[in-house]
Short mmCIF file of C-alpha atoms in Angstrom, two decimals:
data_model
loop_
_atom_site.label_atom_id
_atom_site.label_comp_id
_atom_site.label_asym_id
_atom_site.label_seq_id
_atom_site.Cartn_x
_atom_site.Cartn_y
_atom_site.Cartn_z
CA MET A 21 -2.29 -70.87 10.31
CA ARG A 22 -4.82 -69.90 12.62
CA PRO A 23 -9.04 -70.63 11.76
CA VAL A 24 -10.15 -67.33 12.32
CA VAL A 25 -13.61 -66.83 14.54
CA LEU A 26 -15.86 -63.55 15.53
CA ILE A 27 -18.20 -63.34 17.93
CA SER A 28 -20.91 -61.60 18.44
CA GLY A 29 -21.54 -59.75 21.62
CA ALA A 30 -18.90 -61.27 22.94
CA SER A 31 -17.54 -59.22 26.41
CA ARG A 32 -19.93 -61.50 28.77
CA GLY A 33 -21.52 -65.03 29.72
CA ILE A 34 -22.05 -67.13 26.94
CA GLY A 35 -19.52 -65.33 24.28
CA ALA A 36 -16.72 -64.07 26.91
CA ALA A 37 -16.44 -68.27 27.91
CA THR A 38 -16.62 -69.17 24.15
CA ALA A 39 -13.74 -66.88 23.27
CA LYS A 40 -11.55 -67.71 26.09
CA LEU A 41 -12.32 -71.86 25.06
CA LEU A 42 -11.64 -71.05 21.23
CA ALA A 43 -8.23 -68.59 21.95
CA ALA A 44 -7.55 -71.68 24.12
CA GLN A 45 -8.38 -74.42 21.07
CA ASN A 46 -5.60 -71.62 18.85
CA TYR A 47 -7.81 -69.58 17.40
CA SER A 48 -7.36 -66.19 16.56
CA VAL A 49 -10.13 -64.30 18.22
CA CYS A 50 -12.00 -61.43 16.68
CA VAL A 51 -14.19 -60.06 20.44
CA ASN A 52 -17.16 -57.95 18.85
CA TYR A 53 -19.08 -55.63 21.63
CA ARG A 54 -21.15 -52.93 21.49
CA ARG A 55 -21.36 -51.02 24.94
CA ASP A 56 -18.79 -52.64 27.20
CA GLU A 57 -15.45 -52.02 25.96
CA LYS A 58 -14.04 -52.60 29.88
CA ALA A 59 -14.74 -55.99 29.73
CA ALA A 60 -13.58 -56.36 26.30
CA LEU A 61 -10.65 -55.13 27.31
CA LYS A 62 -10.47 -56.98 29.80
CA LEU A 63 -11.14 -60.45 27.90
CA VAL A 64 -8.69 -59.39 25.82
CA ALA A 65 -5.75 -59.47 27.92
CA GLU A 66 -6.87 -62.42 29.71
CA ILE A 67 -6.19 -63.90 26.17
CA THR A 68 -3.20 -62.24 25.34
CA ALA A 69 -1.91 -63.35 28.94
CA LEU A 70 -2.66 -66.90 27.80
CA GLY A 71 -1.31 -66.97 24.85
CA GLY A 72 -3.92 -66.49 22.24
CA THR A 73 -4.37 -64.41 19.88
CA ALA A 74 -7.20 -61.76 19.89
CA TYR A 75 -8.56 -59.09 18.61
CA MET A 76 -11.86 -56.64 20.15
CA HIS A 77 -14.12 -53.95 17.93
CA LYS A 78 -16.84 -52.09 18.71
CA ALA A 79 -20.09 -52.87 16.52
CA ASP A 80 -24.21 -52.88 17.05
CA VAL A 81 -24.37 -56.30 14.47
CA SER A 82 -28.55 -54.50 13.90
CA ILE A 83 -26.75 -51.91 11.90
CA GLU A 84 -26.17 -53.71 8.22
CA SER A 85 -22.79 -50.83 8.23
CA GLU A 86 -21.17 -51.20 11.30
CA VAL A 87 -21.24 -55.31 10.96
CA ILE A 88 -19.38 -54.31 6.95
CA GLU A 89 -16.70 -52.41 9.14
CA LEU A 90 -16.26 -55.06 11.91
CA PHE A 91 -15.90 -57.74 9.09
CA ASP A 92 -13.57 -55.41 7.44
CA ALA A 93 -11.85 -54.56 10.76
CA ALA A 94 -11.31 -58.77 11.47
CA GLU A 95 -9.76 -59.65 8.75
CA ALA A 96 -7.75 -56.61 8.57
CA ASN A 97 -6.44 -57.72 11.57
CA LEU A 98 -6.93 -61.56 12.07
CA GLY A 99 -6.66 -62.47 8.44
CA PRO A 100 -9.93 -64.00 6.68
CA ILE A 101 -12.49 -65.69 9.45
CA SER A 102 -13.17 -69.36 8.75
CA HIS A 103 -16.11 -69.23 11.90
CA LEU A 104 -18.96 -66.72 13.26
CA VAL A 105 -20.61 -67.70 16.20
CA ASN A 106 -23.76 -65.16 16.22
CA ASN A 107 -24.31 -64.55 19.97
CA ALA A 108 -25.12 -60.90 20.62
CA GLY A 109 -29.03 -60.76 21.43
CA ILE A 110 -30.46 -58.51 24.31
CA LEU A 111 -33.50 -59.24 27.03
CA PHE A 112 -35.70 -56.90 28.90
CA PRO A 113 -37.99 -57.13 31.95
CA GLN A 114 -40.11 -59.67 32.33
CA ALA A 115 -44.03 -59.19 30.94
CA PRO A 116 -47.01 -60.02 29.59
CA LEU A 117 -47.49 -60.07 25.80
CA VAL A 118 -49.93 -57.92 26.39
CA ASP A 119 -47.67 -55.70 28.12
CA ILE A 120 -45.49 -55.65 25.78
CA GLU A 121 -44.73 -52.90 23.47
CA VAL A 122 -43.77 -52.62 19.49
CA GLU A 123 -41.13 -50.22 20.13
CA ARG A 124 -39.75 -52.83 22.31
CA PHE A 125 -41.24 -56.47 20.17
CA ASN A 126 -39.34 -54.62 16.90
CA LYS A 127 -35.66 -53.84 19.18
CA ILE A 128 -35.00 -57.41 20.12
CA MET A 129 -35.71 -58.23 16.85
CA MET A 130 -33.66 -56.17 15.28
CA SER A 131 -31.19 -57.23 18.36
CA ASN A 132 -31.34 -61.27 18.28
CA VAL A 133 -32.48 -61.52 14.53
CA THR A 134 -31.53 -59.45 12.08
CA SER A 135 -27.93 -59.36 13.88
CA CYS A 136 -28.47 -63.07 12.79
CA PHE A 137 -28.53 -62.60 9.26
CA LEU A 138 -26.16 -60.21 8.82
CA CYS A 139 -23.82 -62.00 9.87
CA SER A 140 -24.83 -64.78 8.61
CA ARG A 141 -24.64 -63.48 5.43
CA GLU A 142 -21.50 -61.18 5.76
CA PHE A 143 -19.55 -64.07 6.42
CA ILE A 144 -21.02 -66.07 3.77
CA ARG A 145 -20.42 -63.82 0.28
CA ARG A 146 -16.69 -63.15 1.49
CA ILE A 147 -15.30 -67.36 2.98
CA LYS A 148 -13.59 -68.52 -0.02
CA THR A 149 -13.88 -72.35 1.71
CA HIS A 150 -15.29 -74.41 3.73
CA GLY A 151 -16.66 -72.77 7.73
CA ALA A 152 -19.04 -72.94 10.53
CA ILE A 153 -21.68 -70.86 11.73
CA VAL A 154 -22.72 -71.67 15.63
CA ASN A 155 -26.29 -69.48 16.29
CA VAL A 156 -27.18 -69.25 20.33
CA SER A 157 -30.25 -69.83 20.43
CA SER A 158 -32.32 -70.46 23.71
CA GLY A 159 -34.45 -73.04 25.02
CA ALA A 160 -37.41 -70.29 25.42
CA SER A 161 -37.51 -70.62 21.53
CA GLN A 162 -39.09 -74.51 22.68
CA THR A 163 -41.23 -73.50 25.18
CA GLY A 164 -42.08 -69.72 24.34
CA SER A 165 -41.69 -68.00 27.53
CA PRO A 166 -44.86 -67.03 28.07
CA PHE A 167 -45.88 -64.30 30.58
CA GLU A 168 -42.58 -63.65 31.19
CA TYR A 169 -40.27 -62.84 28.54
CA ILE A 170 -42.11 -63.85 25.23
CA ASP A 171 -41.39 -61.63 22.97
CA TYR A 172 -37.71 -62.69 22.89
CA ALA A 173 -38.52 -66.73 22.93
CA ALA A 174 -40.25 -65.29 19.28
CA SER A 175 -36.71 -63.58 18.70
CA LYS A 176 -35.20 -67.18 19.24
CA GLY A 177 -37.43 -69.26 17.10
CA ALA A 178 -36.88 -67.42 14.17
CA MET A 179 -33.16 -68.15 15.02
CA ASP A 180 -34.23 -71.59 15.49
CA THR A 181 -35.78 -70.98 11.15
CA LEU A 182 -33.27 -69.03 9.99
CA THR A 183 -30.81 -71.98 11.10
CA LYS A 184 -32.07 -74.85 9.65
CA GLY A 185 -33.26 -72.57 5.62
CA LEU A 186 -29.72 -71.46 5.95
CA SER A 187 -27.77 -75.13 6.35
CA LEU A 188 -29.93 -76.18 4.03
CA GLU A 189 -28.84 -72.96 1.43
CA VAL A 190 -25.64 -73.11 2.49
CA ALA A 191 -24.10 -77.05 3.27
CA SER A 192 -23.40 -77.30 -0.65
CA LYS A 193 -20.63 -74.83 -0.62
CA GLY A 194 -19.14 -76.71 2.57
CA ILE A 195 -20.93 -74.59 5.05
CA ARG A 196 -21.85 -75.96 8.06
CA VAL A 197 -24.54 -73.96 9.69
CA ASN A 198 -25.92 -75.47 13.17
CA ALA A 199 -26.85 -73.45 17.00
CA VAL A 200 -26.70 -74.77 20.33
CA ARG A 201 -30.52 -73.67 22.50
CA PRO A 202 -29.34 -72.47 26.04
CA GLY A 203 -31.58 -73.53 29.15
CA PHE A 204 -31.07 -71.89 32.74
CA ILE A 205 -27.31 -70.92 32.69
CA TYR A 206 -25.46 -68.33 35.35
CA THR A 207 -25.09 -65.19 32.76
CA ASP A 208 -25.42 -61.35 33.49
CA MET A 209 -28.91 -61.53 31.24
CA HIS A 210 -31.41 -62.59 33.45
CA ALA A 211 -30.69 -59.41 35.45
CA ASP A 212 -31.53 -58.12 32.53
CA GLY A 213 -34.41 -59.31 32.48
CA GLY A 214 -35.10 -57.75 36.27
CA GLU A 215 -34.44 -60.97 38.18
CA ALA A 216 -30.92 -61.66 38.49
CA GLY A 217 -31.72 -65.28 40.48
CA ARG A 218 -33.78 -66.63 38.70
CA VAL A 219 -31.72 -69.88 37.50
CA ASP A 220 -31.30 -70.45 41.05
CA ARG A 221 -34.86 -69.96 41.24
CA LEU A 222 -36.17 -73.12 38.70
CA ALA A 223 -33.26 -75.26 38.90
CA PRO A 224 -35.46 -77.36 40.97
CA GLN A 225 -37.60 -77.62 37.91
CA ILE A 226 -34.91 -78.96 36.48
CA PRO A 227 -34.65 -82.26 35.75
CA MET A 228 -30.72 -81.88 37.14
CA GLN A 229 -31.73 -79.90 39.54
CA ARG A 230 -29.15 -77.09 38.76
CA GLY A 231 -28.21 -74.28 36.33
CA GLY A 232 -25.55 -74.54 33.95
CA THR A 233 -22.53 -72.20 33.11
CA PRO A 234 -21.72 -70.50 30.29
CA THR A 235 -18.34 -72.67 29.95
CA GLU A 236 -20.49 -75.91 29.08
CA VAL A 237 -22.43 -73.91 26.78
CA ALA A 238 -18.79 -73.07 25.27
CA ASN A 239 -18.50 -76.45 25.25
CA ALA A 240 -20.72 -77.56 23.08
CA ILE A 241 -20.25 -74.26 20.61
CA ALA A 242 -16.88 -75.62 19.73
CA TRP A 243 -17.54 -79.32 19.14
CA LEU A 244 -20.03 -77.75 16.78
CA LEU A 245 -17.39 -75.43 15.06
CA SER A 246 -14.83 -78.28 14.66
CA ASP A 247 -13.61 -80.82 12.48
CA ALA A 248 -15.37 -83.46 14.73
CA ALA A 249 -18.94 -82.02 13.19
CA SER A 250 -17.46 -82.82 9.99
CA TYR A 251 -20.85 -83.91 8.85
CA VAL A 252 -23.38 -81.90 11.86
CA THR A 253 -25.62 -79.11 9.99
CA GLY A 254 -28.89 -77.54 10.34
CA SER A 255 -28.46 -79.56 13.58
CA PHE A 256 -29.23 -78.05 17.33
CA ILE A 257 -28.30 -79.10 20.74
CA ASP A 258 -29.92 -78.61 23.85
CA VAL A 259 -27.79 -76.93 26.69
CA ALA A 260 -30.05 -77.32 29.17
CA GLY A 261 -29.86 -79.61 32.16
CA GLY A 262 -32.43 -82.02 30.49
CA LYS A 263 -35.50 -78.89 30.64
#
């Protein structure tokens, strides 16, 4: 029986790369998306064309009722969910904290942290045997992203704390909880932040002198989900080129 993985925010970037990689590794994949149905359809078509199994479902994972519906639908179409990747997240244009409105700050927290909490809780409530969760945090949780994305960084710091605490709560139940912290990765999210070429601008400051790819992050996620990481929980992998 194939393992079943649910990936939130999977229609693009790191989420899409992870979906493709896990499908190639014989996972059945639930592709969650919030807005971009066209991208989700394309991703599912690519996976199925290569012999994989994928199902897509629209849901805002910061809303409790939609998370429950997402898990219900994924189980009905793919079977019991054994793995979870909390990848959904948003980013707003660069700004210092003094210029950030409370509405923006709260939206970041709901989208990036509440979504992780809700999906993790639903996963734990339903799982019957061993399983694994990987949270997609960010190197920003360590740097604070001053003058640019301090609200985003704060949300990822909260995700790091949730990862550590939850890993300790569920370790005895056979559920592993880990996180990856991507650094400067070539994804569309930088355009959301108002600077599509941000990775190229900052590449000289990275010890490896280059930005990373979504697939490089996906490789770390896949390892943490796999049995090869069976004794790893409450841990973080920085995928950041040494930064």
